[in-house]
PDB file of C-alpha atoms in Angstrom:
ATOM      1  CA  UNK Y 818    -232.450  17.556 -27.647  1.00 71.00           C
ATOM      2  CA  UNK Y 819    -236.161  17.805 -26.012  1.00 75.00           C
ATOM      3  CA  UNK Y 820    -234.529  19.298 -23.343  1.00 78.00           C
ATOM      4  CA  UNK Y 821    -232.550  22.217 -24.977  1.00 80.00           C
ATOM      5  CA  UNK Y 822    -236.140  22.908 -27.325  1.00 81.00           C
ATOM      6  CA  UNK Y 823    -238.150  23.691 -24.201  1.00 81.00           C
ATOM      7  CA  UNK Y 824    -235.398  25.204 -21.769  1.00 80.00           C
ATOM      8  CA  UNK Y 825    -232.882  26.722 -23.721  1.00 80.00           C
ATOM      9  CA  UNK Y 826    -233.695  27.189 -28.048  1.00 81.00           C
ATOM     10  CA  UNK Y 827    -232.653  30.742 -27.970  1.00 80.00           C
ATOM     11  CA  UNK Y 828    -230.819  33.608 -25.552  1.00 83.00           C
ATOM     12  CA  UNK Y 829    -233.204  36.965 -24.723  1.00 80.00           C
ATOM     13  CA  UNK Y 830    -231.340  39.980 -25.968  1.00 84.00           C
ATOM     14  CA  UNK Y 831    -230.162  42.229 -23.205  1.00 85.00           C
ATOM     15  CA  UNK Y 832    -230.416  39.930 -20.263  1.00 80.00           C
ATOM     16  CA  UNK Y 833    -228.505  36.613 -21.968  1.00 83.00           C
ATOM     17  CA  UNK Y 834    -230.893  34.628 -20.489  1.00 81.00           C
ATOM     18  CA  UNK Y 835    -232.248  31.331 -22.335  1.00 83.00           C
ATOM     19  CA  UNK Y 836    -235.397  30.520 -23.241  1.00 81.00           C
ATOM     20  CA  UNK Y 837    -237.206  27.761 -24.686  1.00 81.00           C
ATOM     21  CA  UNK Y 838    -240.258  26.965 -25.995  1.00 79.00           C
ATOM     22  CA  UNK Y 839    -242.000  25.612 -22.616  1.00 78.00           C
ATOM     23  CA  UNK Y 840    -242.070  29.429 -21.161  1.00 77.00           C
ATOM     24  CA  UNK Y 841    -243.582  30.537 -24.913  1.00 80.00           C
ATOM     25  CA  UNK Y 842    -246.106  27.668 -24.853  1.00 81.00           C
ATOM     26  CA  UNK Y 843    -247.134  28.333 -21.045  1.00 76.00           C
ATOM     27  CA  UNK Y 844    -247.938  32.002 -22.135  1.00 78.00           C
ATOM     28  CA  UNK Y 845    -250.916  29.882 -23.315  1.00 82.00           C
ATOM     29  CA  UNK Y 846    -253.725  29.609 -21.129  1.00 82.00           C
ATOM     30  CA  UNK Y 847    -254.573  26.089 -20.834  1.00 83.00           C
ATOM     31  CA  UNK Y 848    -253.410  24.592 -23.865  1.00 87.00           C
ATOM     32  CA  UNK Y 849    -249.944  25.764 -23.796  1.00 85.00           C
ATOM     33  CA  UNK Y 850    -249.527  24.324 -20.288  1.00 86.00           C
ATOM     34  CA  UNK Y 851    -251.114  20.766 -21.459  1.00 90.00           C
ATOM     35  CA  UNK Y 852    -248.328  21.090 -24.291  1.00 89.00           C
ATOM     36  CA  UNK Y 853    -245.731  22.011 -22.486  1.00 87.00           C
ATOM     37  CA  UNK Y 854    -246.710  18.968 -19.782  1.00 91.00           C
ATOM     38  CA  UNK Y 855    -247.224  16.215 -22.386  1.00 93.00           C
ATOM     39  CA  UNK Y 856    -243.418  17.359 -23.855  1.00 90.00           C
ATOM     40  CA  UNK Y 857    -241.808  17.283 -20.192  1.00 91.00           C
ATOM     41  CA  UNK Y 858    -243.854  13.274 -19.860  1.00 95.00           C
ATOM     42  CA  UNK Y 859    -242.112  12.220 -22.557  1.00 94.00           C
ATOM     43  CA  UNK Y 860    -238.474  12.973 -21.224  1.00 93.00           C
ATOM     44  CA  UNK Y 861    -240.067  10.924 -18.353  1.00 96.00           C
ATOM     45  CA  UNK Y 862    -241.102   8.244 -20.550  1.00 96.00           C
ATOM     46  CA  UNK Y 863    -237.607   7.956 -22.304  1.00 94.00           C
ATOM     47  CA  UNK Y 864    -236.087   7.899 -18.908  1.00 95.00           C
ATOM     48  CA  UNK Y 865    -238.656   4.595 -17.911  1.00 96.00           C
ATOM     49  CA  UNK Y 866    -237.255   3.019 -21.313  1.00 94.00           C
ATOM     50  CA  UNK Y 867    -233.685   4.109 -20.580  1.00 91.00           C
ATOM     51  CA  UNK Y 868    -234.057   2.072 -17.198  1.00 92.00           C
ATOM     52  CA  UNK Y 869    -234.122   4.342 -14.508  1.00 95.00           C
ATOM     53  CA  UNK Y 870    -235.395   3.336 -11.403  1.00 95.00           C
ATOM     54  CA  UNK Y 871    -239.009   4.027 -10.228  1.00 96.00           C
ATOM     55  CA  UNK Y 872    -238.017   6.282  -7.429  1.00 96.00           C
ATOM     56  CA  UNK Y 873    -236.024   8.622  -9.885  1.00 97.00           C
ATOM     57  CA  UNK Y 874    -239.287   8.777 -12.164  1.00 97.00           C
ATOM     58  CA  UNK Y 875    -241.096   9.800  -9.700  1.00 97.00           C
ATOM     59  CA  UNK Y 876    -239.048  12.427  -9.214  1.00 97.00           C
ATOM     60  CA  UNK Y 877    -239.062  13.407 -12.483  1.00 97.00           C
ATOM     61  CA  UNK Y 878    -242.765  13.324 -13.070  1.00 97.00           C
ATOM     62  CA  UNK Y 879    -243.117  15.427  -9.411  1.00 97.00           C
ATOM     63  CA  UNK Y 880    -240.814  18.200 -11.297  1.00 95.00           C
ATOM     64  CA  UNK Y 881    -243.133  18.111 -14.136  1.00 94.00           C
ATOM     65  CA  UNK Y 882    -245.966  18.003 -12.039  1.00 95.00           C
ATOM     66  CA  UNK Y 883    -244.542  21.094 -10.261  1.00 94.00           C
ATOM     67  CA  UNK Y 884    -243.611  22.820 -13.388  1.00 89.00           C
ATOM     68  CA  UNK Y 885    -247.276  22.509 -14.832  1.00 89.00           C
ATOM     69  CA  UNK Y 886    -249.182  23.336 -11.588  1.00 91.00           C
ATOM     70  CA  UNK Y 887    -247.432  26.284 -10.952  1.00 89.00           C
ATOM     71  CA  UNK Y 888    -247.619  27.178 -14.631  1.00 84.00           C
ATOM     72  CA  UNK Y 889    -251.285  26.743 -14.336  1.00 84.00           C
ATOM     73  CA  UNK Y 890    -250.986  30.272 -12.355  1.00 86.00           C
ATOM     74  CA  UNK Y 891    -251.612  33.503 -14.392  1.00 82.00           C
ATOM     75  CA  UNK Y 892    -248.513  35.517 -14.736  1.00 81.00           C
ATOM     76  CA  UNK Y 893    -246.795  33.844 -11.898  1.00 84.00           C
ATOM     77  CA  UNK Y 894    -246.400  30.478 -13.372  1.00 81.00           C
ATOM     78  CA  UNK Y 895    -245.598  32.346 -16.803  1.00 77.00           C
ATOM     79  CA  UNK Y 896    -242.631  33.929 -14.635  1.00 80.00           C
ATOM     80  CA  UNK Y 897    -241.831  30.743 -12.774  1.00 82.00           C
ATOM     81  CA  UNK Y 898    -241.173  28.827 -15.965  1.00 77.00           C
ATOM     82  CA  UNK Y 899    -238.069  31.224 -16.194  1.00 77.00           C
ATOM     83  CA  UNK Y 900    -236.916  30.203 -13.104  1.00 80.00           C
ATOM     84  CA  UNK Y 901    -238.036  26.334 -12.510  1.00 85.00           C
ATOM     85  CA  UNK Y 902    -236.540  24.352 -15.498  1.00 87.00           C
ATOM     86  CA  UNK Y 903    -238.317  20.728 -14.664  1.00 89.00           C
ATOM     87  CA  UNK Y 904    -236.950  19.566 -17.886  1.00 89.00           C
ATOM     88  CA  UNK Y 905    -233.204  20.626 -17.390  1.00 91.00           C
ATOM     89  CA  UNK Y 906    -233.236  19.305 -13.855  1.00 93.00           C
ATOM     90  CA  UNK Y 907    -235.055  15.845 -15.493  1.00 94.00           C
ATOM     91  CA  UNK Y 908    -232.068  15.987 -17.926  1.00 92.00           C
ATOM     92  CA  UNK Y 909    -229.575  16.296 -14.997  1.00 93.00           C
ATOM     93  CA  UNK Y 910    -230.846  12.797 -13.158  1.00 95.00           C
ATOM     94  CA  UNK Y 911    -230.987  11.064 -16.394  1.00 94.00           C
ATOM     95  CA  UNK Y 912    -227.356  11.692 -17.069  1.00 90.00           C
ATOM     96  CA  UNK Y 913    -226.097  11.304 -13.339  1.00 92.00           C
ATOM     97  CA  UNK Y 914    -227.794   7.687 -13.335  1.00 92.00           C
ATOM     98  CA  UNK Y 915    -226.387   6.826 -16.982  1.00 89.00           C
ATOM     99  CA  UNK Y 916    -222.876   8.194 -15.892  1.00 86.00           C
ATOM    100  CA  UNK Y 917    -222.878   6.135 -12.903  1.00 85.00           C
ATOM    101  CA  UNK Y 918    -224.829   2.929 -14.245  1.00 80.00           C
ATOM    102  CA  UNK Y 919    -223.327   2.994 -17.800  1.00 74.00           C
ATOM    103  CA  UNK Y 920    -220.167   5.410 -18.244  1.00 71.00           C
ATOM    104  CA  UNK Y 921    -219.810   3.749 -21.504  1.00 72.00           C
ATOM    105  CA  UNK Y 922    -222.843   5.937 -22.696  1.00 65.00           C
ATOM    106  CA  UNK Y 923    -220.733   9.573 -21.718  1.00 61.00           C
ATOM    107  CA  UNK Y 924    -221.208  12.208 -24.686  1.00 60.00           C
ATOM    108  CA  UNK Y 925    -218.005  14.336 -25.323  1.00 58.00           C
ATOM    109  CA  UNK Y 926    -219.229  17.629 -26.284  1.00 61.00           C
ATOM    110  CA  UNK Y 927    -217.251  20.147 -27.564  1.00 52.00           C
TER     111      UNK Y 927
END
């Protein structure tokens, strides 16, 4: 749910792209980038309670560490967050290590 909020809450018109709140939030100097970071930590911190392994949080916090330093850039970052979705990829090794470790926990969507 965290995930789809900041990558994906609604489509741009014209270029069907998605976009979340994490690229609207990073057009905030500063504060929008400290937002956006904090949000992206806690995926990290569910993932630590979920049981992941410390090597895959590290990953995870090095893709949010990513996402916010280059989103500390003016402009650039602001056009990077279209392009470098720390929290989808986050997403992606959560559900890879609870498919593998627990594929009693698979969501059927549809």
């Amino acid at each position: 749910m965290m995930e789809h909020l900041l990558e994906r809450s609604f489509v741009i018109p014209g270029v069907n792209m998605p976009v979340g709140i994490d690229a609207l939030i990073g057009l905030v100097p500063v504060l929008g980038d400290v937002v956006t970071a904090a949000m992206g930590a806690y995926i990290v911190w569910e993932a630590r309670n979920l049981g992941l392994p410390r090597w895959k949080l590290a990953r995870m916090g090095l893709n949010v560490l990513f996402d916010t330093a280059i989103g500390a850039i003016p402009v650039v970052g602001d056009a990077a967050d279209f392009v470098f979705r720390s929290n989808t990829r986050n997403l992606k090794i959560i559900r890879k290590h609870l498919d593998k470790h627990h594929p009693q926990t698979q969501v059927i969507e549809g």
